[in-house]
DNA sequence: GTCCGTGATCGAAGCGCTTCGACCGCTCGA
DNA sequence: TCGAGCGGTCGAAGCGCTTCGATCACGGAC
């Protein structure tokens, strides 16, 4: 709770010199700077947040709007919140949490009270109500996810189409001619923005390559995940030699379990690739190849763009897609027919 | 982005009158107040956050420290974060997120820069490092959870001992003389503060009432939850006529599934009670009686205490335990032997 | 030797709000 | 009738910081 004038007195300089020394905005003699820094350290000086906001026109705060919908997949979203927070701290920014109904009312409030320098929008729905708001408020907004109508917005996201296509490429390269997708529950294809993109990417690239492609979207249910098991059986018995998984971690585990129950070995009998997972697919038995969704990648880019906007740099209003990356863990191989 | 002087001009009064009218801290003539409120509404006036912090010595912000440990159960913690945020908004407070390593460094930073009026501590470990920090900083701190060493701290939590005891009471009242507890994985009994309290409460009350009591702590594992199934079998075959569940939602579902697989009906053959669950146990098949852990109850009390401390009221440094509540959903009945 | 440019530092003016003390006119009790 | 008291309002002093000139000493160029 030391104040700047105490530091100034301790260092034998004026208040403004302290400010310039600490911000580096004007040249200060090395010896003077040293004294000031030492005094600041000894007094445990931290500039008062309110005063800084008022005088500096910078709050050093980003608002994070996160609706926490009932169907929000908690672990994944926690990972995004965490990644955002860590990315922001690298620029000395803090995160103010705006939840629920507050996601919209809060955005407005934060904008007009000048509580934050920018807004990061998480858990984006295809028809997100925050889109309209983002266009209206005079605050940099970055969407992590892509709403249907994203004109004039700055969005960041994994290139899900390319991610799915990458998985298809890999499998096709190995000689697979028939692959199956186990997706999220059907409801997710309405509420979230990315499941349809994975499906599109997969089917599109499969068509380009002349690869057969079946899609099953198992309903969500209890711990038995019966629909997932049924999906695995359906696809494998239908002749698929490779499975692409785009679903939650439990479904991954259940799918592997079902393959084992069917006596199909991975990767000898069936190849498996995960697309868009935020969890660690190398921890499964067996470890699974993955084209992951990396929260820190999206969040770091989002924060970087937000910072540029705050600093007055101009950032193209566009969807900034992050290139996918294939992580091999040994769950893919040529199909049995090819080696036979 | 309207400023107070614009409101003052529009309403034909001085700046201070606007401030008093809006804060209610001095009597203002009804007609004047009306004009001011109207002007504020029309200009969409929101006091500037920085100016307010500086002049008012109130930030209207609570910091929330949430370490997001790897073993943190995401859905439960998201529920707490959300509940805290909602509780805080009732007092017009916002939540600033402090995560990870930042949980400690951030507490210090927030305290000495005056960014928040108080700190809410979530996901408390028995030997939490934030305890020492809380004693050192000059900011109201409220722990949601009880660390081992809580002297001088303000803590809020469900009375887990009483919750477990309540479950035992209910079962004993119905005539059960042998009950089994299926708890969290053993590791949780070291890392978290509440599992041991449930166990203590259960065993203690069971001993008082002369009820047999067996405890199994199944290891965490994959989606099959084999250890949970084994635990159910072990307890039921060991003669338990009632199960107390203190574990995650998947384990609940698996336990019910295993009972069904064993041909034991709930509640006719086996009674089941859940203790300390944050999820909805009435959604299971069959619905399960519950002595729940209600995030909003803990968080609302925590925020209320924090507000009192901010307002200078004195709050006893103590563990504020919340009385448990029994929610019947039809999963308990007298044991078969009693009715036979 | 004078002048000017430059690096280093300082003083003071805000930033937009809250709050203290003062003021003014009115009512009511003595 | 007079003054105390009070409801209602205003002006101004900060809150702690950033930042814009201004200042000053010093060296090099002419």
XYZ file of C-alpha atoms (C1' of nucleotides) in Angstrom:
740
model
C 0.000 0.000 0.000
C 2.978 2.263 -0.457
C 2.298 5.240 -2.677
C 4.303 6.741 -5.430
C 5.316 9.789 -3.442
C 6.859 7.575 -0.782
C 8.968 5.911 -3.427
C 9.900 9.315 -4.789
C 10.940 10.554 -1.381
C 12.916 7.400 -0.648
C 14.754 7.686 -3.947
C 15.203 11.447 -3.657
C 13.441 12.237 -6.900
C 10.119 13.660 -7.995
C 6.930 11.716 -8.478
C 7.016 12.005 -12.227
C 10.538 10.659 -12.377
C 9.385 7.582 -10.507
C 6.527 7.140 -12.906
C 8.784 7.459 -15.943
C 11.440 5.200 -14.496
C 8.923 2.479 -13.768
C 7.085 2.741 -17.043
C 10.158 3.288 -19.171
C 8.368 5.957 -21.151
C 11.187 8.474 -20.884
C 14.924 7.998 -20.570
C 16.143 8.030 -16.984
C 19.765 8.003 -15.832
C 20.829 4.451 -14.949
C 21.854 5.370 -11.427
C 18.567 7.164 -10.770
C 16.589 4.285 -12.165
C 18.468 1.892 -9.906
C 17.650 3.925 -6.812
C 14.023 4.139 -7.797
C 13.695 0.456 -8.493
C 15.330 -0.350 -5.209
C 13.037 1.971 -3.299
C 10.022 0.506 -5.046
C 11.109 -2.982 -4.156
C 11.799 -2.139 -0.546
C 8.480 -0.444 -0.070
C 6.705 -3.206 -1.982
C 5.231 -0.524 -4.169
C 2.363 -1.397 -6.500
C 0.671 1.418 -8.378
C -2.880 1.897 -7.203
C -5.176 0.231 -9.702
C -7.900 2.871 -9.560
C -5.548 5.785 -9.958
C -3.852 4.097 -12.836
C -7.107 3.435 -14.623
C -8.186 6.983 -14.143
C -4.999 8.695 -15.174
C -3.634 6.193 -17.619
C -6.779 5.323 -19.461
C -5.786 1.689 -19.135
C -7.460 -0.734 -16.792
C -5.123 -3.669 -17.371
C -8.226 -5.826 -17.283
C -9.942 -7.973 -19.870
C -13.490 -9.069 -19.339
C -14.155 -12.706 -20.093
C -17.732 -13.546 -20.944
C -18.536 -17.179 -20.382
C -22.220 -18.084 -20.293
C -21.717 -21.390 -18.432
C -24.648 -22.909 -20.206
C -26.119 -26.049 -18.716
C -24.746 -28.141 -21.557
C -21.327 -26.572 -21.369
C -18.672 -29.250 -21.109
C -17.065 -28.161 -17.875
C -13.514 -29.504 -18.187
C -13.018 -28.087 -21.662
C -14.319 -24.691 -20.680
C -12.294 -24.578 -17.555
C -9.271 -25.237 -19.716
C -10.161 -22.237 -21.867
C -10.771 -19.954 -18.922
C -7.480 -20.995 -17.444
C -5.595 -20.586 -20.703
C -7.056 -17.138 -21.188
C -6.068 -16.078 -17.739
C -2.515 -17.279 -18.223
C -2.209 -15.648 -21.623
C -3.495 -12.348 -20.249
C -1.067 -12.338 -17.347
C 1.802 -12.334 -19.811
C 0.732 -8.806 -20.697
C 0.065 -7.936 -17.060
C -3.632 -8.147 -17.651
C -6.201 -9.569 -15.256
C -9.428 -11.351 -16.093
C -12.810 -10.169 -14.933
C -15.437 -12.870 -15.064
C -18.792 -12.173 -16.680
C -21.168 -15.118 -16.389
C -24.707 -16.097 -17.296
C -27.220 -13.390 -17.952
C -24.360 -11.143 -17.040
C -22.613 -12.195 -20.233
C -24.610 -9.564 -22.092
C -25.645 -7.070 -19.450
C -22.149 -7.359 -18.062
C -20.531 -6.570 -21.391
C -22.498 -3.380 -21.608
C -21.812 -2.445 -18.025
C -18.113 -3.095 -18.301
C -17.909 -1.136 -21.516
C -19.651 1.957 -20.264
C -17.995 2.023 -16.879
C -14.585 1.561 -18.413
C -13.849 -1.397 -16.181
C -12.026 -3.331 -18.865
C -9.938 -2.573 -21.923
C -11.429 -5.358 -23.960
C -13.716 -8.347 -23.977
C -12.902 -11.955 -24.719
C -15.906 -13.995 -25.720
C -15.915 -17.677 -24.862
C -18.299 -20.579 -25.439
C -19.643 -19.023 -28.606
C -23.008 -20.234 -29.912
C -23.862 -20.188 -33.634
C -26.494 -17.517 -33.039
C -24.762 -15.860 -30.122
C -26.509 -12.823 -28.693
C -23.168 -11.316 -27.820
C -22.462 -10.757 -31.499
C -24.843 -7.830 -31.741
C -23.495 -6.392 -28.526
C -19.913 -6.653 -29.683
C -20.723 -4.527 -32.684
C -22.378 -1.924 -30.536
C -19.931 -1.323 -27.718
C -16.820 0.739 -28.136
C -14.476 -1.870 -26.759
C -12.184 -4.338 -28.495
C -13.890 -7.739 -28.597
C -12.327 -11.031 -29.598
C -14.417 -14.162 -30.059
C -12.864 -17.503 -29.260
C -15.053 -19.562 -31.530
C -16.929 -18.595 -34.673
C -20.591 -17.543 -34.661
C -22.615 -17.961 -37.847
C -22.815 -14.252 -38.425
C -19.299 -13.013 -37.823
C -19.119 -10.082 -40.147
C -17.021 -7.290 -38.764
C -15.867 -9.394 -35.816
C -12.470 -10.598 -34.765
C -12.665 -14.351 -34.192
C -10.053 -16.917 -33.264
C -10.406 -20.648 -33.529
C -8.830 -23.897 -34.505
C -9.369 -24.585 -38.194
C -11.696 -27.487 -37.478
C -12.319 -28.195 -41.144
C -8.601 -28.485 -41.756
C -8.199 -30.556 -38.590
C -10.747 -33.097 -39.784
C -9.242 -33.030 -43.267
C -5.814 -33.669 -41.787
C -7.119 -36.781 -40.067
C -8.655 -37.979 -43.321
C -5.410 -37.300 -45.187
C -3.453 -39.372 -42.755
C -5.857 -42.266 -42.939
C -6.144 -42.092 -46.715
C -2.359 -42.006 -47.025
C -2.225 -45.235 -45.070
C -4.640 -46.794 -47.500
C -7.947 -46.566 -45.670
C -10.904 -46.341 -48.041
C -13.696 -46.439 -45.505
C -13.754 -44.365 -42.345
C -16.344 -43.631 -39.698
C -16.909 -40.552 -37.565
C -18.229 -40.795 -34.050
C -19.386 -37.302 -33.255
C -20.908 -35.343 -30.402
C -24.572 -35.822 -29.530
C -26.907 -34.372 -32.191
C -27.919 -31.456 -29.972
C -24.361 -30.128 -30.001
C -24.603 -29.576 -33.737
C -27.172 -26.912 -33.076
C -25.859 -25.346 -29.909
C -22.170 -25.230 -30.651
C -20.317 -23.846 -33.603
C -17.569 -26.380 -34.156
C -19.094 -29.871 -34.437
C -20.630 -29.082 -37.833
C -17.300 -27.772 -39.032
C -15.552 -31.021 -38.168
C -18.221 -32.974 -39.954
C -17.987 -30.730 -42.996
C -14.209 -30.971 -43.109
C -14.296 -34.717 -42.806
C -16.964 -35.355 -45.398
C -15.523 -32.807 -47.764
C -12.014 -34.190 -47.789
C -13.291 -37.775 -47.876
C -15.341 -36.925 -50.963
C -12.314 -35.273 -52.578
C -10.232 -38.360 -51.993
C -12.967 -40.799 -52.871
C -12.972 -42.275 -49.393
C -16.147 -43.761 -47.973
C -17.330 -41.947 -44.928
C -20.062 -42.782 -42.418
C -21.160 -40.495 -39.599
C -22.833 -41.473 -36.336
C -23.824 -38.976 -33.690
C -24.577 -41.012 -30.576
C -27.071 -39.542 -28.111
C -25.714 -38.525 -24.734
C -26.727 -40.865 -21.959
C -25.612 -42.443 -18.711
C -22.255 -43.894 -17.764
C -22.713 -46.971 -19.935
C -22.614 -44.862 -23.077
C -24.608 -47.533 -24.878
C -25.128 -45.362 -27.965
C -21.373 -44.947 -28.354
C -20.854 -48.672 -28.128
C -23.571 -49.195 -30.706
C -21.960 -46.611 -32.946
C -18.621 -48.383 -32.810
C -20.252 -51.680 -33.689
C -22.279 -50.182 -36.492
C -19.294 -48.513 -38.106
C -16.868 -51.381 -37.730
C -19.337 -53.958 -38.886
C -20.239 -51.650 -41.734
C -16.697 -52.048 -42.995
C -14.955 -48.966 -41.634
C -11.274 -49.647 -41.089
C -10.676 -46.379 -39.291
C -12.573 -44.346 -36.727
C -12.371 -40.622 -36.265
C -13.499 -39.569 -32.809
C -14.884 -36.104 -32.205
C -16.563 -36.486 -28.831
C -15.898 -36.188 -25.099
C -13.263 -38.105 -23.184
C -15.622 -40.681 -21.730
C -16.892 -41.502 -25.201
C -13.300 -41.926 -26.368
C -12.613 -44.381 -23.597
C -15.853 -46.224 -24.178
C -15.191 -46.487 -27.901
C -11.780 -48.028 -27.244
C -13.327 -50.321 -24.703
C -15.918 -51.456 -27.199
C -13.291 -52.080 -29.858
C -11.462 -54.268 -27.399
C -14.694 -56.049 -26.545
C -15.217 -56.737 -30.245
C -11.746 -58.216 -30.436
C -10.499 -55.513 -32.803
C -6.945 -54.418 -32.129
C -5.783 -50.818 -32.513
C -4.154 -50.078 -34.896
C -3.789 -53.516 -36.533
C -7.487 -54.056 -37.188
C -8.827 -50.555 -36.804
C -7.059 -47.194 -36.873
C -8.292 -44.467 -34.542
C -7.758 -40.705 -34.688
C -9.182 -38.093 -32.369
C -10.093 -34.665 -33.701
C -10.619 -31.532 -31.655
C -9.977 -33.023 -28.218
C -8.871 -30.768 -25.371
C -7.849 -33.704 -23.206
C -4.752 -35.844 -23.450
C -5.404 -38.677 -25.878
C -1.997 -40.215 -25.275
C -3.190 -41.283 -21.850
C -5.712 -43.764 -23.207
C -5.005 -47.444 -23.665
C -3.802 -47.602 -26.322
C -2.657 -43.996 -26.846
C -4.594 -42.334 -29.630
C -3.394 -40.141 -32.481
C -4.875 -36.695 -32.204
C -5.458 -33.484 -34.051
C -6.132 -31.604 -30.846
C -7.891 -28.418 -29.978
C -5.274 -26.632 -27.891
C -6.884 -24.053 -25.604
C -3.658 -22.197 -24.987
C -3.112 -21.732 -28.726
C -6.521 -20.145 -29.247
C -6.404 -18.100 -26.090
C -2.915 -16.811 -26.635
C -3.763 -15.642 -30.106
C -6.992 -14.088 -28.860
C -5.208 -12.186 -26.127
C -2.499 -11.077 -28.509
C -5.089 -9.701 -30.921
C -6.935 -8.009 -28.083
C -3.699 -6.400 -26.954
C -3.009 -5.117 -30.434
C -6.456 -3.607 -30.557
C -6.011 -1.983 -27.164
C -2.708 -0.564 -28.311
C -4.442 0.985 -31.264
C -2.930 -1.324 -33.829
C -5.432 -2.322 -36.412
C -6.535 -5.898 -36.437
C -8.406 -7.232 -39.440
C -12.001 -8.082 -38.637
C -11.771 -11.669 -39.700
C -11.761 -15.265 -38.565
C -8.236 -16.052 -37.536
C -7.957 -19.794 -38.014
C -5.240 -21.752 -36.294
C -3.569 -24.453 -38.352
C -4.141 -27.941 -36.962
C -1.320 -30.222 -36.009
C -1.183 -33.992 -36.196
C 0.119 -35.748 -33.107
C 0.963 -39.387 -33.735
C 0.768 -41.825 -30.858
C 0.705 -45.093 -32.765
C -3.005 -45.658 -33.195
C -2.950 -45.617 -36.982
C -1.649 -48.185 -39.457
C -2.574 -49.438 -42.906
C -5.898 -51.260 -42.996
C -5.786 -55.077 -42.668
C -6.801 -55.612 -46.270
C -3.890 -53.538 -47.527
C -1.294 -55.557 -45.642
C -2.976 -58.871 -46.393
C -19.235 6.856 -21.606
C -21.269 9.780 -20.335
C -19.702 11.547 -17.390
C -21.204 12.806 -14.218
C -20.976 16.460 -15.213
C -23.052 15.785 -18.298
C -25.735 14.267 -16.130
C -25.488 17.238 -13.789
C -25.865 19.699 -16.640
C -28.782 17.783 -18.149
C -30.563 17.716 -14.814
C -29.676 21.306 -13.974
C -27.914 20.483 -10.711
C -24.379 20.289 -9.427
C -22.099 17.303 -9.732
C -22.267 16.522 -6.067
C -26.033 16.478 -6.117
C -25.938 13.874 -8.849
C -23.531 11.791 -6.858
C -25.687 11.979 -3.742
C -28.888 11.307 -5.618
C -27.443 8.210 -7.253
C -25.786 6.850 -4.151
C -28.590 7.798 -1.782
C -26.089 8.960 0.788
C -27.824 12.263 1.402
C -31.464 13.233 1.173
C -32.436 14.739 -2.163
C -35.792 16.315 -3.058
C -37.968 13.759 -4.872
C -38.433 15.982 -7.915
C -34.688 16.628 -8.202
C -33.900 12.969 -7.836
C -36.375 12.155 -10.567
C -34.754 14.573 -12.989
C -31.318 13.207 -12.194
C -32.340 9.616 -12.613
C -33.974 10.404 -15.889
C -30.929 12.230 -17.180
C -28.696 9.361 -16.082
C -30.907 6.884 -17.882
C -31.055 8.893 -21.061
C -27.336 9.389 -21.216
C -26.747 5.754 -20.267
C -24.541 7.004 -17.480
C -22.288 4.558 -15.660
C -19.805 5.940 -13.140
C -16.263 5.440 -14.320
C -14.820 2.454 -12.511
C -11.351 3.889 -12.038
C -12.554 7.205 -10.702
C -14.873 5.456 -8.350
C -12.166 3.217 -6.985
C -9.879 6.160 -6.495
C -12.313 8.519 -4.862
C -14.567 6.071 -3.136
C -12.014 3.679 -1.790
C -14.205 0.871 -3.075
C -13.374 -1.211 -6.087
C -16.614 -3.185 -6.226
C -14.473 -6.171 -7.072
C -13.769 -9.415 -5.274
C -10.817 -11.506 -6.278
C -11.534 -15.206 -6.599
C -8.531 -17.471 -6.206
C -9.038 -20.832 -7.811
C -5.925 -22.930 -8.357
C -7.496 -25.164 -11.039
C -5.403 -28.078 -9.936
C -5.088 -30.981 -12.323
C -7.223 -33.162 -10.080
C -9.848 -30.489 -9.627
C -13.269 -31.856 -10.479
C -14.207 -29.385 -13.178
C -18.021 -29.423 -13.058
C -18.152 -28.944 -9.303
C -15.683 -26.104 -9.375
C -17.370 -24.416 -12.254
C -20.525 -24.527 -10.185
C -18.744 -22.770 -7.346
C -17.209 -20.133 -9.559
C -20.578 -19.479 -11.091
C -22.349 -19.352 -7.740
C -19.787 -16.923 -6.402
C -20.159 -14.678 -9.369
C -23.934 -14.609 -9.044
C -23.795 -14.000 -5.314
C -21.353 -11.138 -5.793
C -23.476 -9.461 -8.455
C -26.274 -9.117 -5.928
C -24.066 -6.611 -4.153
C -22.948 -5.062 -7.441
C -19.608 -6.717 -7.136
C -17.591 -8.220 -9.952
C -15.256 -11.184 -9.808
C -11.617 -10.996 -10.769
C -10.137 -14.394 -11.532
C -6.849 -15.420 -9.963
C -5.648 -18.795 -11.189
C -2.738 -21.199 -10.782
C 0.559 -19.848 -9.579
C -1.261 -16.566 -9.658
C -3.426 -17.775 -6.802
C -0.738 -16.645 -4.391
C 1.246 -14.048 -6.279
C -2.053 -12.673 -7.492
C -3.451 -12.342 -4.002
C -0.500 -10.243 -3.009
C -0.632 -8.172 -6.146
C -4.341 -7.520 -5.873
C -3.993 -6.590 -2.243
C -1.208 -4.095 -2.668
C -2.566 -2.492 -5.793
C -6.008 -2.131 -4.278
C -7.608 -3.886 -7.219
C -10.130 -5.734 -5.067
C -11.955 -5.168 -1.817
C -11.640 -8.744 -0.705
C -10.576 -12.237 -1.638
C -12.653 -15.373 -1.884
C -10.632 -18.551 -1.660
C -11.902 -21.603 -3.503
C -10.731 -25.183 -3.883
C -9.084 -25.168 -0.490
C -6.447 -27.793 0.228
C -5.823 -29.099 3.774
C -2.383 -27.484 3.807
C -3.253 -24.581 1.554
C -0.470 -22.087 0.932
C -3.002 -19.321 0.695
C -3.650 -19.595 4.414
C -0.397 -17.893 5.326
C -0.973 -15.244 2.716
C -4.473 -14.519 3.942
C -3.105 -13.745 7.375
C -0.532 -11.401 5.945
C -2.475 -9.225 3.547
C -4.667 -6.398 4.697
C -7.725 -7.495 2.781
C -10.811 -9.369 3.898
C -10.435 -13.036 2.951
C -13.106 -15.697 3.082
C -12.301 -19.361 2.557
C -14.896 -21.571 0.935
C -13.696 -24.815 2.426
C -11.761 -25.492 5.601
C -7.980 -25.857 5.659
C -6.402 -27.838 8.500
C -4.915 -24.754 10.061
C -7.710 -22.235 10.025
C -6.942 -20.202 13.086
C -7.861 -16.582 12.633
C -9.526 -17.246 9.289
C -13.081 -16.811 8.148
C -14.199 -20.066 6.550
C -17.508 -21.148 5.086
C -18.508 -24.683 4.295
C -21.196 -27.289 4.408
C -21.119 -29.127 7.715
C -19.947 -32.336 6.094
C -19.796 -34.228 9.390
C -23.401 -33.326 10.097
C -24.367 -34.151 6.523
C -22.952 -37.646 6.831
C -24.511 -38.027 10.267
C -27.865 -36.970 8.871
C -27.683 -39.720 6.289
C -26.831 -42.259 8.995
C -29.708 -41.012 11.153
C -32.148 -41.455 8.359
C -30.976 -44.962 7.585
C -30.828 -45.971 11.234
C -34.337 -44.611 11.772
C -35.525 -46.891 9.008
C -33.957 -49.820 10.758
C -30.687 -50.300 8.903
C -27.952 -51.810 11.078
C -25.263 -52.184 8.467
C -24.326 -49.490 6.005
C -21.526 -49.009 3.527
C -19.797 -45.884 2.300
C -18.479 -45.592 -1.219
C -16.126 -42.647 -1.073
C -13.842 -40.676 -3.339
C -10.541 -42.157 -4.520
C -7.995 -42.443 -1.688
C -5.886 -39.589 -3.062
C -8.729 -37.141 -2.475
C -8.493 -37.770 1.242
C -5.106 -36.127 1.221
C -5.603 -33.381 -1.324
C -9.030 -32.169 -0.389
C -10.419 -31.095 2.911
C -13.908 -32.528 2.912
C -13.766 -36.261 2.136
C -12.214 -37.058 5.513
C -14.915 -35.028 7.199
C -17.653 -37.070 5.582
C -15.963 -40.248 6.606
C -15.504 -39.017 10.161
C -19.118 -37.904 10.398
C -20.381 -41.197 9.081
C -18.242 -43.440 11.228
C -18.790 -41.313 14.290
C -22.562 -41.317 14.125
C -22.655 -44.987 13.150
C -20.600 -45.827 16.235
C -22.896 -43.724 18.431
C -25.921 -45.549 17.120
C -24.294 -48.960 17.138
C -24.657 -49.313 13.394
C -22.144 -51.381 11.432
C -20.258 -49.316 8.940
C -17.882 -50.346 6.176
C -15.910 -47.928 4.033
C -14.538 -48.487 0.550
C -12.577 -45.861 -1.366
C -12.460 -47.079 -4.972
C -9.482 -45.979 -7.053
C -10.210 -43.657 -9.937
C -9.955 -45.323 -13.308
C -11.404 -45.436 -16.783
C -15.008 -45.285 -17.930
C -15.802 -48.804 -16.692
C -15.307 -47.743 -13.106
C -14.484 -51.320 -12.234
C -13.388 -50.421 -8.700
C -16.747 -48.820 -8.010
C -18.566 -51.902 -9.220
C -16.323 -54.041 -7.056
C -17.022 -51.784 -4.091
C -20.753 -52.137 -4.520
C -20.469 -55.893 -4.673
C -18.160 -56.060 -1.695
C -20.440 -53.973 0.482
C -23.708 -55.563 -0.548
C -22.372 -59.082 -0.277
C -20.848 -58.134 3.047
C -24.361 -57.572 4.357
C -24.822 -53.820 3.975
C -28.480 -52.949 3.485
C -27.776 -49.328 2.685
C -25.155 -47.485 0.693
C -23.975 -43.958 1.285
C -22.382 -42.455 -1.812
C -19.821 -39.702 -1.525
C -18.222 -39.687 -4.954
C -18.559 -38.127 -8.401
C -21.607 -38.366 -10.630
C -20.255 -41.101 -12.859
C -19.543 -43.259 -9.832
C -23.104 -42.682 -8.621
C -24.485 -43.860 -11.938
C -22.165 -46.831 -12.055
C -23.052 -47.847 -8.512
C -26.767 -47.818 -9.375
C -26.010 -49.716 -12.535
C -24.126 -52.360 -10.607
C -26.928 -52.719 -8.063
C -29.311 -53.324 -10.949
C -26.887 -55.825 -12.453
C -26.812 -57.648 -9.123
C -30.578 -57.753 -9.135
C -30.889 -55.586 -6.043
C -33.780 -53.179 -6.190
C -33.579 -49.646 -4.749
C -34.961 -49.057 -2.183
C -36.604 -52.433 -1.541
C -33.387 -54.423 -1.255
C -30.860 -51.681 -0.753
C -31.318 -48.073 0.348
C -29.074 -45.447 -1.208
C -28.229 -41.940 0.018
C -25.855 -39.483 -1.575
C -23.832 -37.117 0.598
C -22.125 -33.931 -0.538
C -23.085 -34.075 -4.197
C -23.173 -30.888 -6.250
C -25.089 -32.515 -9.087
C -28.752 -33.393 -9.263
C -29.274 -36.818 -7.749
C -32.970 -36.812 -8.561
C -32.061 -37.237 -12.225
C -30.668 -40.720 -11.720
C -32.671 -43.893 -12.277
C -33.977 -44.333 -9.712
C -33.759 -40.854 -8.149
C -31.494 -40.837 -5.134
C -31.978 -39.262 -1.707
C -29.360 -36.640 -1.120
C -27.749 -34.507 1.522
C -26.286 -32.169 -1.076
C -23.455 -29.722 -1.134
C -25.151 -26.603 -2.486
C -22.617 -24.254 -4.072
C -24.928 -21.282 -3.967
C -25.463 -21.712 -0.223
C -21.740 -21.664 0.525
C -20.962 -18.924 -1.930
C -23.783 -16.670 -0.859
C -22.740 -16.913 2.745
C -19.128 -16.322 1.805
C -19.975 -13.234 -0.193
C -22.225 -11.942 2.543
C -19.452 -12.311 5.098
C -16.984 -10.661 2.756
C -19.395 -7.762 2.286
C -19.731 -7.361 6.025
C -15.978 -7.255 6.374
C -15.660 -4.719 3.583
C -18.290 -2.590 5.264
C -16.259 -2.654 8.423
C -18.641 -4.869 10.344
C -16.769 -7.374 12.411
C -17.026 -10.969 11.375
C -15.889 -13.644 13.790
C -12.795 -15.460 12.571
C -14.350 -18.886 12.624
C -15.587 -21.763 10.554
C -19.111 -20.926 9.516
C -20.712 -24.304 8.958
C -23.862 -24.602 6.913
C -26.480 -26.993 8.251
C -27.129 -29.903 5.915
C -30.533 -30.666 4.534
C -32.031 -34.021 3.668
C -33.724 -34.270 0.293
C -35.834 -37.387 -0.071
C -36.389 -38.816 -3.529
C -37.601 -42.276 -2.610
C -34.358 -44.228 -2.549
C -34.589 -45.236 1.110
C -36.838 -47.744 2.837
C -36.614 -50.154 5.761
C -34.164 -52.998 5.157
C -35.609 -56.267 3.810
C -34.995 -58.122 7.050
C -37.019 -55.573 8.990
C -40.049 -55.969 6.784
C -39.620 -59.726 6.449
C 33.032 32.534 -26.198
C 28.313 31.941 -27.466
C 24.533 29.259 -28.813
C 21.811 25.428 -29.304
C 20.589 20.654 -28.893
C 20.050 16.947 -25.916
C 19.376 14.066 -21.909
C 17.515 14.112 -17.371
C 14.381 15.814 -14.213
C 10.587 18.404 -12.226
C 5.989 20.816 -11.461
C 1.460 20.914 -12.311
C -2.640 19.843 -14.700
C -5.831 16.827 -15.129
C -8.463 11.856 -15.144
C -13.960 11.483 -12.991
C -15.596 10.611 -8.928
C -16.856 10.918 -3.593
C -17.354 13.478 0.343
C -16.753 17.228 3.642
C -18.124 21.469 5.101
C -20.828 25.425 4.098
C -24.751 27.747 2.726
C -29.525 29.028 2.038
C -34.232 29.329 2.959
C -37.880 27.515 5.682
C -40.395 25.769 9.569
C -41.280 25.446 14.270
C -40.702 26.169 19.190
C -40.036 29.475 22.717
C -40.676 37.641 16.654
C -36.344 35.548 16.549
C -33.147 31.973 16.193
C -32.131 27.154 16.133
C -32.434 23.291 13.314
C -33.023 20.918 9.255
C -33.741 19.453 4.457
C -31.671 20.295 0.185
C -27.993 21.841 -2.553
C -23.437 23.447 -3.941
C -18.266 24.224 -4.295
C -14.008 22.477 -3.705
C -10.647 19.415 -1.974
C -8.776 15.509 -2.613
C -8.000 10.110 -4.179
C -2.876 8.480 -6.656
C -1.431 8.322 -10.865
C 0.137 9.680 -15.932
C 1.763 12.918 -18.936
C 2.641 17.374 -21.033
C 5.385 21.088 -21.149
C 9.194 23.565 -18.933
C 13.580 23.747 -16.902
C 18.373 22.995 -16.223
C 23.094 21.526 -16.850
C 26.208 20.097 -19.994
C 28.902 19.503 -24.413
C 29.840 20.154 -28.993
C 29.664 23.092 -33.114
C 30.551 27.375 -35.016
